Amino acid sequence: MDTPELCGACPVKQQSLCGGLCNSDLSTLNRSGRRHRLRRGDTFCWAGEDSGACANVLDGMLKVVAVTPEGAERTVGLHHPADFIGNPYRDTSEYTITAVTDVELCLFPRSSFDRLLAESHDLERELLRRTLASLGDARSRILTLMHTSAEAKVAGFLLELAGRAGNRAARGSLDGPLTFDLPLTRGEMAEVLGLTIETVSRQLGQFKAAGIVALPALRTITIRDADALRRLTLALN
């Protein structure tokens, strides 16, 4: 059986939840899936509301927002291309998920996804694997935010963004500087890292002065010395 047309054109098929599925399961998923676009600032789902859809992120970035008991909003995670959004085991959304860039999704009604999940051991196993990996990443992020310096937090976050930039990044040579657009504002980076916008801006300025990065435009960054950033991620409070 040939790969379904929608899946054959998917830019993240091999990296996404669908990468471990056989063509039969892909065909079933393809019949219920559709492409869906969000503009920057659009909300995919609201915390506490009906969770009617799941999705694979094809392009762009979304933030996951929780509300504290005091009513303050806190960004607790990000979704990048190839990430899976949604919880098929809950009727309502736990978090508000909002696009921080223009986003393209492959959207599945939760009812259709639930049926395939009950029938496909491959899909169930892959969802479990990705959930556990996401849990591990979240625990690592908590440790990073608790026990590293502001310098290390910003350095590590830049490396994470660079690793996720994919085809949107430009490199003059195989080991040359890497240039990509920052998907987040300084304020959004500060929110994710638990820092102030002034601290984030100061750290970026210091990295620039040290020749580790270049800042050719407000939302563009060139990583000139990735090894130096990696060394900085080991800095302690």
PDB file of C-alpha atoms in Angstrom:
ATOM      1  CA  MET A   1       0.000   0.000   0.000  1.00  0.00           C
ATOM      2  CA  ASP A   2       1.358   3.439  -0.947  1.00  0.00           C
ATOM      3  CA  THR A   3       1.878   6.172   1.594  1.00  0.00           C
ATOM      4  CA  PRO A   4      -1.250   8.389   1.777  1.00  0.00           C
ATOM      5  CA  GLU A   5      -0.937  11.646  -0.171  1.00  0.00           C
ATOM      6  CA  LEU A   6      -1.329  13.905   2.881  1.00  0.00           C
ATOM      7  CA  CYS A   7       1.334  11.941   4.760  1.00  0.00           C
ATOM      8  CA  GLY A   8       3.644  11.695   1.766  1.00  0.00           C
ATOM      9  CA  ALA A   9       3.892  15.494   1.644  1.00  0.00           C
ATOM     10  CA  CYS A  10       4.391  15.849   5.403  1.00  0.00           C
ATOM     11  CA  PRO A  11       7.662  17.681   6.220  1.00  0.00           C
ATOM     12  CA  VAL A  12       8.034  15.986   9.624  1.00  0.00           C
ATOM     13  CA  LYS A  13       6.640  12.524   8.933  1.00  0.00           C
ATOM     14  CA  GLN A  14       9.714  10.580  10.042  1.00  0.00           C
ATOM     15  CA  GLN A  15      10.219  12.662  13.212  1.00  0.00           C
ATOM     16  CA  SER A  16       6.561  12.852  14.257  1.00  0.00           C
ATOM     17  CA  LEU A  17       4.206  10.439  15.982  1.00  0.00           C
ATOM     18  CA  CYS A  18       3.352   9.020  12.554  1.00  0.00           C
ATOM     19  CA  GLY A  19       6.919   7.965  11.826  1.00  0.00           C
ATOM     20  CA  GLY A  20       6.514   4.569  13.485  1.00  0.00           C
ATOM     21  CA  LEU A  21       3.185   3.672  11.873  1.00  0.00           C
ATOM     22  CA  CYS A  22       2.580   1.177   9.106  1.00  0.00           C
ATOM     23  CA  ASN A  23       0.903   2.404   5.913  1.00  0.00           C
ATOM     24  CA  SER A  24      -2.423   0.866   6.939  1.00  0.00           C
ATOM     25  CA  ASP A  25      -2.547   2.931  10.141  1.00  0.00           C
ATOM     26  CA  LEU A  26      -1.286   5.976   8.250  1.00  0.00           C
ATOM     27  CA  SER A  27      -4.154   5.583   5.791  1.00  0.00           C
ATOM     28  CA  THR A  28      -6.676   5.429   8.616  1.00  0.00           C
ATOM     29  CA  LEU A  29      -5.196   8.502  10.260  1.00  0.00           C
ATOM     30  CA  ASN A  30      -4.950  10.289   6.918  1.00  0.00           C
ATOM     31  CA  ARG A  31      -8.681   9.933   6.311  1.00  0.00           C
ATOM     32  CA  SER A  32      -9.487  11.965   9.404  1.00  0.00           C
ATOM     33  CA  GLY A  33      -6.568  14.400   9.263  1.00  0.00           C
ATOM     34  CA  ARG A  34      -6.547  17.837   7.686  1.00  0.00           C
ATOM     35  CA  ARG A  35      -4.102  20.693   7.443  1.00  0.00           C
ATOM     36  CA  HIS A  36      -4.878  23.613   9.736  1.00  0.00           C
ATOM     37  CA  ARG A  37      -3.114  26.964  10.054  1.00  0.00           C
ATOM     38  CA  LEU A  38      -2.837  29.296  13.026  1.00  0.00           C
ATOM     39  CA  ARG A  39      -1.602  32.862  12.916  1.00  0.00           C
ATOM     40  CA  ARG A  40       0.746  34.174  15.585  1.00  0.00           C
ATOM     41  CA  GLY A  41      -1.364  34.793  18.705  1.00  0.00           C
ATOM     42  CA  ASP A  42      -4.142  32.343  17.757  1.00  0.00           C
ATOM     43  CA  THR A  43      -5.119  29.810  20.420  1.00  0.00           C
ATOM     44  CA  PHE A  44      -5.261  26.094  19.667  1.00  0.00           C
ATOM     45  CA  CYS A  45      -7.093  25.241  22.902  1.00  0.00           C
ATOM     46  CA  TRP A  46      -8.054  26.890  26.188  1.00  0.00           C
ATOM     47  CA  ALA A  47      -7.435  25.381  29.615  1.00  0.00           C
ATOM     48  CA  GLY A  48     -10.595  23.850  31.035  1.00  0.00           C
ATOM     49  CA  GLU A  49     -12.436  23.727  27.715  1.00  0.00           C
ATOM     50  CA  ASP A  50     -13.424  20.706  25.650  1.00  0.00           C
ATOM     51  CA  SER A  51     -10.442  18.938  24.112  1.00  0.00           C
ATOM     52  CA  GLY A  52     -11.857  18.165  20.694  1.00  0.00           C
ATOM     53  CA  ALA A  53      -8.729  17.700  18.610  1.00  0.00           C
ATOM     54  CA  CYS A  54      -5.172  16.394  18.567  1.00  0.00           C
ATOM     55  CA  ALA A  55      -2.471  17.504  16.165  1.00  0.00           C
ATOM     56  CA  ASN A  56       1.040  17.086  14.875  1.00  0.00           C
ATOM     57  CA  VAL A  57       2.999  20.325  14.555  1.00  0.00           C
ATOM     58  CA  LEU A  58       4.271  20.631  10.978  1.00  0.00           C
ATOM     59  CA  ASP A  59       5.787  24.093  11.188  1.00  0.00           C
ATOM     60  CA  GLY A  60       6.076  26.923  13.703  1.00  0.00           C
ATOM     61  CA  MET A  61       6.038  27.063  17.486  1.00  0.00           C
ATOM     62  CA  LEU A  62       3.364  27.137  20.178  1.00  0.00           C
ATOM     63  CA  LYS A  63       3.591  27.862  23.895  1.00  0.00           C
ATOM     64  CA  VAL A  64       1.913  25.903  26.670  1.00  0.00           C
ATOM     65  CA  VAL A  65       0.499  28.182  29.358  1.00  0.00           C
ATOM     66  CA  ALA A  66      -0.675  27.325  32.868  1.00  0.00           C
ATOM     67  CA  VAL A  67      -2.547  29.613  35.258  1.00  0.00           C
ATOM     68  CA  THR A  68      -1.319  29.787  38.846  1.00  0.00           C
ATOM     69  CA  PRO A  69      -3.737  29.795  41.819  1.00  0.00           C
ATOM     70  CA  GLU A  70      -3.131  33.556  41.986  1.00  0.00           C
ATOM     71  CA  GLY A  71      -4.321  33.948  38.410  1.00  0.00           C
ATOM     72  CA  ALA A  72      -0.931  34.614  36.820  1.00  0.00           C
ATOM     73  CA  GLU A  73      -0.096  32.990  33.482  1.00  0.00           C
ATOM     74  CA  ARG A  74       3.131  31.017  33.211  1.00  0.00           C
ATOM     75  CA  THR A  75       4.642  29.457  30.102  1.00  0.00           C
ATOM     76  CA  VAL A  76       5.511  25.897  31.071  1.00  0.00           C
ATOM     77  CA  GLY A  77       6.534  24.462  27.723  1.00  0.00           C
ATOM     78  CA  LEU A  78       6.923  24.875  23.981  1.00  0.00           C
ATOM     79  CA  HIS A  79       5.757  22.804  21.036  1.00  0.00           C
ATOM     80  CA  HIS A  80       8.066  22.563  18.016  1.00  0.00           C
ATOM     81  CA  PRO A  81       7.721  20.881  14.579  1.00  0.00           C
ATOM     82  CA  ALA A  82       7.130  17.115  14.895  1.00  0.00           C
ATOM     83  CA  ASP A  83       5.658  17.497  18.399  1.00  0.00           C
ATOM     84  CA  PHE A  84       2.244  16.049  19.210  1.00  0.00           C
ATOM     85  CA  ILE A  85      -0.413  18.271  20.788  1.00  0.00           C
ATOM     86  CA  GLY A  86      -3.350  17.014  22.787  1.00  0.00           C
ATOM     87  CA  ASN A  87      -4.257  14.424  25.383  1.00  0.00           C
ATOM     88  CA  PRO A  88      -6.594  11.737  24.041  1.00  0.00           C
ATOM     89  CA  TYR A  89      -7.238  10.522  27.578  1.00  0.00           C
ATOM     90  CA  ARG A  90      -8.801  13.768  28.829  1.00  0.00           C
ATOM     91  CA  ASP A  91     -12.081  15.411  27.869  1.00  0.00           C
ATOM     92  CA  THR A  92     -10.835  18.905  28.696  1.00  0.00           C
ATOM     93  CA  SER A  93      -7.554  20.686  28.053  1.00  0.00           C
ATOM     94  CA  GLU A  94      -5.141  21.044  30.971  1.00  0.00           C
ATOM     95  CA  TYR A  95      -3.358  24.053  29.480  1.00  0.00           C
ATOM     96  CA  THR A  96      -3.889  26.888  27.065  1.00  0.00           C
ATOM     97  CA  ILE A  97      -1.822  26.375  23.900  1.00  0.00           C
ATOM     98  CA  THR A  98      -1.157  29.444  21.764  1.00  0.00           C
ATOM     99  CA  ALA A  99       0.836  30.024  18.573  1.00  0.00           C
ATOM    100  CA  VAL A 100       3.920  32.204  19.068  1.00  0.00           C
ATOM    101  CA  THR A 101       4.665  32.113  15.329  1.00  0.00           C
ATOM    102  CA  ASP A 102       2.534  31.275  12.318  1.00  0.00           C
ATOM    103  CA  VAL A 103       1.859  27.558  12.696  1.00  0.00           C
ATOM    104  CA  GLU A 104       0.803  24.712  10.438  1.00  0.00           C
ATOM    105  CA  LEU A 105      -0.771  21.625  12.002  1.00  0.00           C
ATOM    106  CA  CYS A 106      -2.026  18.239  10.901  1.00  0.00           C
ATOM    107  CA  LEU A 107      -5.270  18.151  12.866  1.00  0.00           C
ATOM    108  CA  PHE A 108      -7.220  15.058  13.954  1.00  0.00           C
ATOM    109  CA  PRO A 109     -10.626  14.971  15.651  1.00  0.00           C
ATOM    110  CA  ARG A 110     -10.038  13.383  19.055  1.00  0.00           C
ATOM    111  CA  SER A 111     -12.847  10.858  18.496  1.00  0.00           C
ATOM    112  CA  SER A 112     -11.154   9.523  15.341  1.00  0.00           C
ATOM    113  CA  PHE A 113      -7.748   9.502  16.997  1.00  0.00           C
ATOM    114  CA  ASP A 114      -9.183   7.643  20.009  1.00  0.00           C
ATOM    115  CA  ARG A 115     -10.588   4.908  17.772  1.00  0.00           C
ATOM    116  CA  LEU A 116      -7.291   4.365  15.990  1.00  0.00           C
ATOM    117  CA  LEU A 117      -5.424   4.453  19.288  1.00  0.00           C
ATOM    118  CA  ALA A 118      -7.613   1.608  20.573  1.00  0.00           C
ATOM    119  CA  GLU A 119      -6.938  -0.433  17.427  1.00  0.00           C
ATOM    120  CA  SER A 120      -3.262   0.242  16.781  1.00  0.00           C
ATOM    121  CA  HIS A 121      -0.641  -1.067  19.196  1.00  0.00           C
ATOM    122  CA  ASP A 122       2.047   0.747  17.177  1.00  0.00           C
ATOM    123  CA  LEU A 123       0.345   4.118  17.668  1.00  0.00           C
ATOM    124  CA  GLU A 124      -0.282   3.438  21.357  1.00  0.00           C
ATOM    125  CA  ARG A 125       3.355   2.432  21.898  1.00  0.00           C
ATOM    126  CA  GLU A 126       4.712   5.444  20.008  1.00  0.00           C
ATOM    127  CA  LEU A 127       2.465   7.829  21.950  1.00  0.00           C
ATOM    128  CA  LEU A 128       3.702   6.299  25.219  1.00  0.00           C
ATOM    129  CA  ARG A 129       7.332   6.583  24.103  1.00  0.00           C
ATOM    130  CA  ARG A 130       6.923  10.246  23.192  1.00  0.00           C
ATOM    131  CA  THR A 131       5.029  11.004  26.400  1.00  0.00           C
ATOM    132  CA  LEU A 132       7.805   9.513  28.518  1.00  0.00           C
ATOM    133  CA  ALA A 133      10.435  11.414  26.529  1.00  0.00           C
ATOM    134  CA  SER A 134       8.482  14.632  27.047  1.00  0.00           C
ATOM    135  CA  LEU A 135       8.286  13.913  30.769  1.00  0.00           C
ATOM    136  CA  GLY A 136      12.045  13.418  30.892  1.00  0.00           C
ATOM    137  CA  ASP A 137      12.607  16.703  29.045  1.00  0.00           C
ATOM    138  CA  ALA A 138      10.297  18.511  31.472  1.00  0.00           C
ATOM    139  CA  ARG A 139      12.202  17.151  34.482  1.00  0.00           C
ATOM    140  CA  SER A 140      15.515  18.196  32.938  1.00  0.00           C
ATOM    141  CA  ARG A 141      14.142  21.685  32.290  1.00  0.00           C
ATOM    142  CA  ILE A 142      13.002  21.989  35.914  1.00  0.00           C
ATOM    143  CA  LEU A 143      16.494  21.067  37.128  1.00  0.00           C
ATOM    144  CA  THR A 144      18.032  23.556  34.710  1.00  0.00           C
ATOM    145  CA  LEU A 145      15.772  26.375  35.875  1.00  0.00           C
ATOM    146  CA  MET A 146      16.429  25.555  39.530  1.00  0.00           C
ATOM    147  CA  HIS A 147      20.163  25.019  39.582  1.00  0.00           C
ATOM    148  CA  THR A 148      21.875  26.970  36.813  1.00  0.00           C
ATOM    149  CA  SER A 149      22.835  30.591  36.322  1.00  0.00           C
ATOM    150  CA  ALA A 150      21.025  33.039  34.053  1.00  0.00           C
ATOM    151  CA  GLU A 151      23.981  32.793  31.678  1.00  0.00           C
ATOM    152  CA  ALA A 152      23.619  29.004  31.492  1.00  0.00           C
ATOM    153  CA  LYS A 153      19.845  29.181  31.031  1.00  0.00           C
ATOM    154  CA  VAL A 154      20.073  31.545  28.065  1.00  0.00           C
ATOM    155  CA  ALA A 155      22.978  29.617  26.509  1.00  0.00           C
ATOM    156  CA  GLY A 156      21.127  26.309  26.797  1.00  0.00           C
ATOM    157  CA  PHE A 157      17.946  27.791  25.391  1.00  0.00           C
ATOM    158  CA  LEU A 158      19.771  29.196  22.354  1.00  0.00           C
ATOM    159  CA  LEU A 159      21.262  25.764  21.686  1.00  0.00           C
ATOM    160  CA  GLU A 160      17.806  24.203  21.980  1.00  0.00           C
ATOM    161  CA  LEU A 161      16.339  26.700  19.516  1.00  0.00           C
ATOM    162  CA  ALA A 162      19.248  26.152  17.132  1.00  0.00           C
ATOM    163  CA  GLY A 163      18.713  22.411  17.260  1.00  0.00           C
ATOM    164  CA  ARG A 164      15.044  22.892  16.460  1.00  0.00           C
ATOM    165  CA  ALA A 165      15.559  25.416  13.662  1.00  0.00           C
ATOM    166  CA  GLY A 166      15.950  22.683  11.044  1.00  0.00           C
ATOM    167  CA  ASN A 167      15.514  23.829   7.446  1.00  0.00           C
ATOM    168  CA  ARG A 168      14.871  27.407   8.577  1.00  0.00           C
ATOM    169  CA  ALA A 169      18.509  27.764   9.622  1.00  0.00           C
ATOM    170  CA  ALA A 170      21.317  28.868   7.297  1.00  0.00           C
ATOM    171  CA  ARG A 171      24.945  27.754   7.539  1.00  0.00           C
ATOM    172  CA  GLY A 172      27.685  28.956   5.198  1.00  0.00           C
ATOM    173  CA  SER A 173      29.708  25.761   5.591  1.00  0.00           C
ATOM    174  CA  LEU A 174      29.377  22.400   7.302  1.00  0.00           C
ATOM    175  CA  ASP A 175      30.897  23.679  10.557  1.00  0.00           C
ATOM    176  CA  GLY A 176      30.327  27.393  10.010  1.00  0.00           C
ATOM    177  CA  PRO A 177      28.159  29.869  11.948  1.00  0.00           C
ATOM    178  CA  LEU A 178      24.456  29.018  12.156  1.00  0.00           C
ATOM    179  CA  THR A 179      21.921  31.778  11.495  1.00  0.00           C
ATOM    180  CA  PHE A 180      18.200  31.511  12.236  1.00  0.00           C
ATOM    181  CA  ASP A 181      15.232  33.650  13.213  1.00  0.00           C
ATOM    182  CA  LEU A 182      14.343  33.686  16.891  1.00  0.00           C
ATOM    183  CA  PRO A 183      10.709  32.542  17.164  1.00  0.00           C
ATOM    184  CA  LEU A 184      10.300  34.268  20.536  1.00  0.00           C
ATOM    185  CA  THR A 185      10.656  37.864  21.655  1.00  0.00           C
ATOM    186  CA  ARG A 186      13.046  38.722  24.462  1.00  0.00           C
ATOM    187  CA  GLY A 187      10.039  38.925  26.788  1.00  0.00           C
ATOM    188  CA  GLU A 188       8.792  35.477  25.763  1.00  0.00           C
ATOM    189  CA  MET A 189      12.256  33.997  26.254  1.00  0.00           C
ATOM    190  CA  ALA A 190      12.371  35.559  29.713  1.00  0.00           C
ATOM    191  CA  GLU A 191       8.974  34.072  30.563  1.00  0.00           C
ATOM    192  CA  VAL A 192      10.028  30.574  29.501  1.00  0.00           C
ATOM    193  CA  LEU A 193      13.322  30.771  31.421  1.00  0.00           C
ATOM    194  CA  GLY A 194      11.966  32.387  34.577  1.00  0.00           C
ATOM    195  CA  LEU A 195      14.117  35.492  34.063  1.00  0.00           C
ATOM    196  CA  THR A 196      13.470  39.174  33.454  1.00  0.00           C
ATOM    197  CA  ILE A 197      13.602  40.666  29.980  1.00  0.00           C
ATOM    198  CA  GLU A 198      16.504  42.850  31.132  1.00  0.00           C
ATOM    199  CA  THR A 199      18.492  39.767  32.173  1.00  0.00           C
ATOM    200  CA  VAL A 200      17.877  38.013  28.842  1.00  0.00           C
ATOM    201  CA  SER A 201      18.876  41.126  26.894  1.00  0.00           C
ATOM    202  CA  ARG A 202      21.996  41.564  29.036  1.00  0.00           C
ATOM    203  CA  GLN A 203      23.087  37.958  28.520  1.00  0.00           C
ATOM    204  CA  LEU A 204      22.591  38.196  24.751  1.00  0.00           C
ATOM    205  CA  GLY A 205      24.632  41.396  24.769  1.00  0.00           C
ATOM    206  CA  GLN A 206      27.423  39.705  26.697  1.00  0.00           C
ATOM    207  CA  PHE A 207      27.432  36.740  24.299  1.00  0.00           C
ATOM    208  CA  LYS A 208      27.667  39.195  21.402  1.00  0.00           C
ATOM    209  CA  ALA A 209      30.523  41.120  23.011  1.00  0.00           C
ATOM    210  CA  ALA A 210      32.403  37.836  23.572  1.00  0.00           C
ATOM    211  CA  GLY A 211      31.996  36.878  19.901  1.00  0.00           C
ATOM    212  CA  ILE A 212      29.882  33.835  20.747  1.00  0.00           C
ATOM    213  CA  VAL A 213      26.838  35.083  18.841  1.00  0.00           C
ATOM    214  CA  ALA A 214      25.975  37.853  16.398  1.00  0.00           C
ATOM    215  CA  LEU A 215      22.656  39.700  16.377  1.00  0.00           C
ATOM    216  CA  PRO A 216      22.215  40.941  12.790  1.00  0.00           C
ATOM    217  CA  ALA A 217      18.555  41.860  13.379  1.00  0.00           C
ATOM    218  CA  LEU A 218      16.143  42.110  16.305  1.00  0.00           C
ATOM    219  CA  ARG A 219      14.711  38.617  15.745  1.00  0.00           C
ATOM    220  CA  THR A 220      17.734  37.026  14.049  1.00  0.00           C
ATOM    221  CA  ILE A 221      20.719  35.372  15.709  1.00  0.00           C
ATOM    222  CA  THR A 222      23.921  33.812  14.439  1.00  0.00           C
ATOM    223  CA  ILE A 223      25.616  31.264  16.660  1.00  0.00           C
ATOM    224  CA  ARG A 224      29.319  31.677  15.963  1.00  0.00           C
ATOM    225  CA  ASP A 225      30.710  29.463  18.739  1.00  0.00           C
ATOM    226  CA  ALA A 226      28.345  26.649  19.748  1.00  0.00           C
ATOM    227  CA  ASP A 227      31.082  25.012  21.846  1.00  0.00           C
ATOM    228  CA  ALA A 228      31.333  28.140  23.993  1.00  0.00           C
ATOM    229  CA  LEU A 229      27.565  28.055  24.561  1.00  0.00           C
ATOM    230  CA  ARG A 230      27.804  24.410  25.572  1.00  0.00           C
ATOM    231  CA  ARG A 231      30.504  25.238  28.101  1.00  0.00           C
ATOM    232  CA  LEU A 232      28.352  28.033  29.519  1.00  0.00           C
ATOM    233  CA  THR A 233      25.447  25.630  30.090  1.00  0.00           C
ATOM    234  CA  LEU A 234      27.573  23.968  32.781  1.00  0.00           C
ATOM    235  CA  ALA A 235      27.809  27.172  34.798  1.00  0.00           C
ATOM    236  CA  LEU A 236      26.314  26.972  38.285  1.00  0.00           C
ATOM    237  CA  ASN A 237      24.530  29.576  40.359  1.00  0.00           C
TER     238      ASN A 237
END
